[in-house]
Coordinates of C-alpha atoms and ligand atoms in Angstrom, one line a residue:
M15 CA -33.1 78.5 1.7
E16 CA -31.7 76.7 4.7
N17 CA -28.2 77.5 5.8
L18 CA -26.2 74.5 4.5
Q19 CA -23.5 74.9 7.1
V20 CA -26.0 74.6 10.0
M21 CA -27.6 71.7 8.3
K22 CA -24.3 70.0 7.8
S23 CA -23.3 70.3 11.4
D24 CA -26.7 68.9 12.5
M25 CA -26.2 65.9 10.1
L26 CA -22.6 65.3 11.4
N27 CA -23.9 65.3 14.9
E28 CA -26.6 62.8 14.0
V29 CA -23.9 60.6 12.4
S30 CA -21.6 60.7 15.4
S31 CA -24.4 59.9 17.9
V32 CA -25.4 56.7 16.1
Q33 CA -24.9 53.7 18.5
N34 CA -25.4 50.6 16.4
M35 CA -25.6 49.3 12.8
K36 CA -29.3 49.4 12.7
A37 CA -29.5 53.1 13.6
W38 CA -26.7 53.7 11.2
D39 CA -28.6 52.2 8.3
E40 CA -31.7 54.1 9.2
L41 CA -29.8 57.4 9.2
R42 CA -28.1 56.5 5.9
V43 CA -31.5 56.0 4.3
A44 CA -32.9 59.2 5.9
L45 CA -30.1 61.2 4.4
L46 CA -28.9 59.5 1.2
G47 CA -31.7 57.0 0.4
K48 CA -34.1 57.5 -2.5
K49 CA -36.3 59.8 -0.4
G50 CA -33.4 61.0 1.8
K51 CA -33.0 64.6 2.8
I52 CA -29.9 65.3 0.6
T53 CA -31.3 63.4 -2.3
E54 CA -34.5 65.5 -2.1
M55 CA -32.4 68.7 -2.1
L56 CA -30.5 67.5 -5.1
K57 CA -33.7 66.8 -6.9
A58 CA -35.0 70.2 -6.1
L59 CA -32.1 71.8 -8.0
S60 CA -33.8 71.3 -11.3
A61 CA -36.4 74.0 -10.4
L62 CA -33.8 76.7 -9.9
P63 CA -32.5 79.2 -12.4
L64 CA -29.2 78.2 -14.1
E65 CA -26.8 80.4 -12.1
E66 CA -28.2 79.4 -8.7
K67 CA -28.4 75.8 -9.8
I68 CA -24.6 75.7 -10.5
A69 CA -23.7 77.4 -7.2
R70 CA -26.1 75.4 -5.0
G71 CA -25.3 72.2 -6.9
K72 CA -21.6 72.6 -6.0
E73 CA -22.4 73.2 -2.3
L74 CA -24.7 70.2 -2.2
N75 CA -22.2 67.9 -3.8
V76 CA -19.6 68.9 -1.2
L77 CA -22.2 68.3 1.6
K78 CA -23.1 64.9 0.1
S79 CA -19.5 63.7 -0.1
D80 CA -18.7 64.9 3.4
I81 CA -21.7 63.1 4.8
E82 CA -20.9 60.0 2.9
K83 CA -17.4 60.0 4.3
A84 CA -18.6 60.6 7.9
L85 CA -21.0 57.7 7.5
E86 CA -18.3 55.4 6.1
D87 CA -16.0 56.3 9.0
K88 CA -18.8 55.7 11.5
R89 CA -19.5 52.3 9.9
N90 CA -15.9 51.2 10.3
Q91 CA -15.9 52.3 13.8
L92 CA -19.1 50.4 14.6
A93 CA -17.8 47.2 12.9
E94 CA -14.6 47.3 14.9
A95 CA -16.5 47.8 18.1
E96 CA -18.9 45.0 17.2
L97 CA -15.9 42.6 16.4
N98 CA -14.2 43.5 19.7
A99 CA -17.4 42.9 21.7
K100 CA -17.8 39.5 19.9
L101 CA -14.2 38.5 20.6
Q102 CA -14.6 39.5 24.2
A103 CA -17.8 37.4 24.5
E104 CA -16.2 34.4 22.9
K105 CA -13.0 34.5 24.9
I106 CA -11.9 31.1 26.2
D107 CA -9.6 30.6 29.1
V108 CA -7.2 27.9 27.6
T109 CA -5.6 27.5 31.0
L110 CA -8.8 26.0 32.5
P111 CA -8.5 22.3 33.2
V112 CA -10.3 19.9 30.8
R113 CA -13.7 18.7 31.9
P114 CA -13.3 15.0 32.6
E115 CA -16.4 14.1 30.6
N116 CA -15.0 15.8 27.5
Q117 CA -11.5 14.5 27.6
G118 CA -10.1 13.0 24.4
R119 CA -7.6 10.2 24.4
I120 CA -4.2 9.8 22.8
H121 CA -4.1 6.9 20.2
P122 CA -1.6 4.2 21.2
V123 CA 0.4 4.8 18.0
S124 CA 0.9 8.4 19.0
K125 CA 1.8 7.4 22.5
I126 CA 4.4 4.9 21.3
Y127 CA 5.7 7.6 18.9
E128 CA 6.2 10.0 21.8
E129 CA 7.8 7.3 23.9
I130 CA 10.3 6.4 21.1
V131 CA 11.1 10.1 20.5
A132 CA 11.7 10.5 24.3
I133 CA 14.1 7.6 24.5
F134 CA 16.2 8.3 21.4
G135 CA 16.0 12.1 22.1
Q136 CA 17.7 11.5 25.4
M137 CA 20.4 9.5 23.5
G138 CA 21.0 12.6 21.3
F139 CA 19.1 11.5 18.2
E140 CA 17.3 14.1 16.1
V141 CA 13.9 13.4 14.4
A142 CA 14.1 13.4 10.6
E143 CA 11.2 13.2 8.1
G144 CA 10.6 12.3 4.5
P145 CA 7.6 12.3 2.2
D146 CA 5.0 9.4 2.1
I147 CA 5.0 9.5 -1.7
E148 CA 8.6 8.6 -2.8
D149 CA 10.4 8.1 -6.0
Q150 CA 11.9 4.7 -6.7
F151 CA 15.4 6.1 -6.4
H152 CA 15.0 6.8 -2.7
N153 CA 12.7 3.9 -1.8
F154 CA 14.7 1.3 -3.8
N155 CA 17.7 2.1 -6.0
A156 CA 19.7 4.2 -3.5
L157 CA 19.1 1.4 -1.0
N158 CA 21.0 -1.0 -3.1
M159 CA 17.9 -2.4 -4.8
P160 CA 18.3 -1.6 -8.5
A161 CA 15.4 -2.2 -11.0
N162 CA 14.6 -6.0 -11.2
H163 CA 16.4 -6.7 -7.9
P164 CA 14.5 -9.7 -6.4
A165 CA 14.3 -7.9 -3.0
R166 CA 11.8 -5.4 -4.5
Q167 CA 9.4 -8.3 -4.4
M168 CA 9.9 -8.7 -0.6
Q169 CA 7.7 -5.7 -0.2
D170 CA 4.2 -5.6 -1.7
T171 CA 4.5 -2.1 -3.2
F172 CA 1.7 0.3 -4.1
Y173 CA 2.9 2.1 -7.2
I174 CA 1.6 5.6 -8.3
P175 CA 1.7 6.5 -12.0
N176 CA 3.9 9.5 -12.9
P177 CA 1.8 11.9 -14.9
K178 CA 5.0 13.1 -16.7
S179 CA 6.2 9.7 -17.8
A180 CA 4.7 6.4 -19.0
D181 CA 8.0 4.5 -18.1
F182 CA 7.3 2.2 -15.2
D183 CA 10.7 3.0 -13.6
D184 CA 9.6 6.6 -13.3
S185 CA 6.4 5.8 -11.4
F186 CA 6.2 6.8 -7.7
V187 CA 5.5 4.6 -4.7
V188 CA 4.0 5.1 -1.4
R189 CA 7.1 4.3 0.7
T190 CA 7.2 0.7 1.7
H191 CA 9.5 1.5 4.6
T192 CA 11.1 4.5 6.4
S193 CA 14.6 3.6 5.0
P194 CA 14.4 6.2 2.2
V195 CA 14.8 8.8 4.9
Q196 CA 18.3 7.4 5.4
I197 CA 19.1 8.6 1.9
R198 CA 17.4 11.9 2.2
T199 CA 19.2 12.6 5.5
M200 CA 22.6 11.7 4.0
E201 CA 21.9 14.0 1.0
N202 CA 21.3 16.9 3.3
K203 CA 23.6 16.4 6.2
K204 CA 27.3 15.7 6.8
P205 CA 28.3 13.0 9.4
P206 CA 28.2 12.6 12.3
I207 CA 24.5 11.7 11.8
R208 CA 22.3 10.4 14.5
I209 CA 18.6 10.4 13.5
I210 CA 15.4 8.6 14.0
A211 CA 12.6 8.8 11.3
P212 CA 9.2 7.8 12.5
G213 CA 6.3 7.8 10.0
R214 CA 3.7 6.1 7.9
T215 CA 4.6 3.3 5.5
Y216 CA 2.5 1.3 3.1
R217 CA 2.3 -2.3 1.8
S218 CA -0.4 -4.3 0.2
D219 CA -1.2 -6.7 3.1
Y220 CA -4.2 -7.2 5.4
D221 CA -4.7 -9.5 8.3
A222 CA -4.6 -9.4 12.1
T223 CA -1.0 -8.3 12.2
H224 CA -0.8 -6.4 8.9
T225 CA -2.6 -3.3 7.6
P226 CA -2.0 -1.5 4.2
M227 CA -0.8 1.6 6.1
F228 CA 1.3 1.1 9.2
H229 CA 4.1 2.9 11.0
Q230 CA 7.8 2.4 11.3
V231 CA 10.7 4.2 12.9
E232 CA 14.0 4.2 11.2
G233 CA 17.3 4.7 13.0
L234 CA 20.5 5.8 11.4
V235 CA 23.9 6.5 12.9
I236 CA 26.9 7.5 10.8
D237 CA 30.3 8.5 12.1
K238 CA 33.9 7.4 12.0
N239 CA 34.6 4.0 13.6
I240 CA 31.0 2.9 14.1
T241 CA 30.8 -0.8 14.8
F242 CA 28.2 -3.5 15.3
A243 CA 28.8 -3.2 19.0
H244 CA 27.4 0.4 18.9
L245 CA 24.3 -1.0 17.2
K246 CA 23.9 -3.7 19.9
G247 CA 24.4 -1.3 22.8
C248 CA 22.0 1.3 21.4
L249 CA 19.2 -1.2 20.7
Y250 CA 19.6 -3.0 24.0
D251 CA 19.3 0.3 25.9
F252 CA 16.3 1.1 23.7
V253 CA 14.3 -2.1 24.5
K254 CA 15.0 -1.8 28.2
A255 CA 13.8 1.8 28.3
F256 CA 10.9 1.1 26.0
F257 CA 9.5 -1.9 28.0
E258 CA 10.3 -0.1 31.3
L259 CA 12.2 -3.2 32.6
D260 CA 15.7 -3.4 34.2
D261 CA 16.7 -6.2 31.8
V262 CA 15.4 -7.6 28.6
P263 CA 17.2 -10.6 27.0
V264 CA 18.1 -9.9 23.4
R265 CA 19.6 -12.0 20.6
Y266 CA 20.5 -11.2 17.0
R267 CA 19.9 -13.6 14.2
P268 CA 21.7 -13.2 10.8
S269 CA 19.3 -11.9 8.2
Y270 CA 19.2 -10.2 4.8
F271 CA 18.4 -6.6 3.8
P272 CA 19.9 -5.2 0.6
F273 CA 20.8 -2.0 2.4
T274 CA 22.8 -3.4 5.3
E275 CA 25.8 -5.7 5.5
P276 CA 25.9 -7.6 7.8
S277 CA 22.2 -7.7 8.5
A278 CA 20.3 -9.0 11.5
E279 CA 17.0 -9.4 13.2
M280 CA 16.7 -8.7 16.8
D281 CA 14.6 -10.9 19.1
I282 CA 13.6 -10.2 22.7
G283 CA 13.1 -12.8 25.4
C284 CA 9.5 -13.4 26.5
L285 CA 7.2 -16.0 28.0
K286 CA 4.3 -17.0 25.8
S287 CA 1.3 -18.7 27.4
K288 CA -2.2 -19.2 26.1
S289 CA -3.6 -16.1 27.5
E290 CA -0.5 -13.9 28.1
L291 CA 2.7 -12.6 26.7
K292 CA 5.3 -11.6 29.2
I293 CA 8.2 -9.6 27.9
G294 CA 11.6 -9.9 29.6
A295 CA 11.4 -13.4 31.1
G296 CA 11.1 -16.9 29.9
T297 CA 12.4 -19.1 27.2
D298 CA 10.6 -17.8 24.1
W299 CA 11.8 -15.3 21.6
L300 CA 9.9 -12.6 19.7
E301 CA 11.3 -10.8 16.7
I302 CA 11.0 -7.1 17.0
L303 CA 13.2 -5.3 14.4
G304 CA 15.6 -5.5 11.5
C305 CA 19.0 -3.9 11.6
G306 CA 22.5 -3.9 10.3
M307 CA 25.6 -2.0 9.3
V308 CA 24.9 0.5 6.5
H309 CA 26.0 -1.1 3.1
P310 CA 28.9 0.8 1.5
K311 CA 26.8 1.3 -1.7
V312 CA 24.1 3.0 0.4
L313 CA 26.7 5.4 1.9
Q314 CA 27.9 6.1 -1.6
A315 CA 24.4 6.7 -2.9
G316 CA 24.0 9.2 -0.1
G317 CA 27.3 11.0 -1.0
I318 CA 29.3 9.7 1.9
D319 CA 32.7 8.0 1.5
P320 CA 32.5 4.5 3.0
N321 CA 36.3 4.4 3.4
E322 CA 36.0 7.2 5.9
Y323 CA 32.6 6.6 7.6
Q324 CA 30.6 3.6 8.8
G325 CA 27.1 3.5 10.2
F326 CA 24.3 1.3 11.5
A327 CA 20.6 1.4 10.8
F328 CA 17.5 -0.2 12.1
G329 CA 13.8 -0.3 11.4
V330 CA 11.0 -1.1 13.9
G331 CA 7.3 -1.4 13.4
I332 CA 5.6 1.1 15.7
D333 CA 2.2 -0.5 15.6
R334 CA 3.7 -3.9 16.5
L335 CA 5.5 -2.3 19.5
A336 CA 2.1 -0.8 20.6
M337 CA 0.5 -4.3 20.3
L338 CA 3.2 -5.9 22.4
K339 CA 3.5 -3.2 25.0
Y340 CA -0.1 -2.6 25.6
G341 CA -1.5 -6.0 24.8
I342 CA -3.7 -5.1 21.8
P343 CA -4.5 -8.2 19.9
D344 CA -5.6 -7.0 16.4
L345 CA -3.8 -4.4 14.4
R346 CA -6.8 -3.7 12.2
T347 CA -8.7 -2.2 15.2
F348 CA -6.0 0.6 15.3
F349 CA -7.4 2.2 12.2
E350 CA -11.1 1.6 12.6
S351 CA -11.7 4.9 14.5
D352 CA -14.0 3.4 17.0
V353 CA -14.2 5.8 20.0
R354 CA -15.0 2.9 22.4
W355 CA -11.7 1.3 21.4
L356 CA -9.9 4.5 21.8
K357 CA -11.4 5.1 25.2
H358 CA -10.2 1.6 26.3
Y359 CA -6.7 1.6 24.8
G360 CA -6.0 5.3 24.6
F361 CA -4.0 7.5 26.9
N362 CA -4.5 10.6 29.0
P363 CA -3.5 13.5 26.9
L364 CA -1.9 15.3 29.9
D365 CA 0.5 12.5 30.7
F366 CA 3.6 13.4 28.7
S367 CA 6.1 10.7 27.9
S368 CA 9.6 11.5 29.2
M369 CA 12.6 9.6 30.4
T370 CA 12.6 11.4 33.7
G371 CA 8.9 11.8 34.3
G372 CA 7.8 8.3 33.2
L373 CA 7.3 6.9 29.8
S374 CA 3.9 5.2 29.6
N375 CA 2.7 6.4 33.1
N376 CA 1.2 3.0 33.6
G377 CA 3.9 1.7 35.8
G378 CA 5.6 -0.6 33.3
A379 CA 4.7 -2.7 30.4
A380 CA 4.4 -6.3 29.5
R381 CA 0.9 -6.9 30.7
Ligands
LIG4 N1 13.5 -1.3 6.1 C1 13.5 -2.6 6.7 C2 12.0 -3.1 6.6 O1 11.1 -2.4 6.4 C3 13.9 -2.6 8.1 C4 15.4 -2.2 8.2 C5 15.7 -0.9 8.4 C6 16.3 -3.2 8.2 C7 17.1 -0.5 8.5 C8 17.7 -2.8 8.4 C9 18.0 -1.5 8.5 O2 11.8 -4.3 6.7

């Protein structure tokens, strides 16, 4: 009978010289398959006398498990080598410049978002976030709009049933404004607070200047001795920076929001003609945002003592700013995902918005 030791070292040599998965599989079949060498030897055991059968059986089983182990190790080694070769072949140099014909565009809403973050970032504001699906406490109650408050009807709210409660007051909403982030911020942070909260908002409305989903940016400043003058200075600096103009006339009209007192709407000066809207000059006015001093009840709802702290807040429509700054006539087109539109109104992804390097990189706004 063959010397098993010699046979084993021959087999191990064969295993170690295998170069690829195909050869590996062939060798596995040749050794351990139904008609494989080791299988045949195991089959032949039955013809031997009992004593010999036991001794030879033991040796063959050791051989079999050693070869199985060697094959398994080899397979892992081959798989790893194959993966490495694949990774090497698929390597992409991410530092290569973009091919001009493949370049994507930045959506105007994203561009305005970046511009707003750049402006307020330089003024020392942090970006805060809240969920799109809100409870009524954060979207209404804590903002001084208790159940049945008439101001709830000002916003055409989409309600979402609460699976845990049939009570309408427990139902959720998709936030109708970014103001709930004011409350969430106060709940988690002690003053001084200086945040902006850009994000998606939802109201049941649809025409050339309204879409059911739109974007707002909320601003909130809370500290000791904050006054309406701080609000005016901050927003005046914002509109100048945003429209990339040395001066923009602004005016404040008294208004009403349940969560601010006093409340105002800010208009900017412009010139409206049949075909053009020019920001910054002329005798016309355009409303761009709502603002006011944070209502004492709102501070209280956020766990802040109104006798110690005051604040101001504002809310701006991001899409509306994009329409104004980049002369886009219909808001609905923003969300139609038409690549031709995006090619026309979109921005170069490599032009970052910054206060020092240029905001829009188009040399000023008000086209
Ligand atoms: N949340 C208001 C709206 O959506 C805007 C606003 C925010 C007004 C903050 C005042 C202060 O219309």
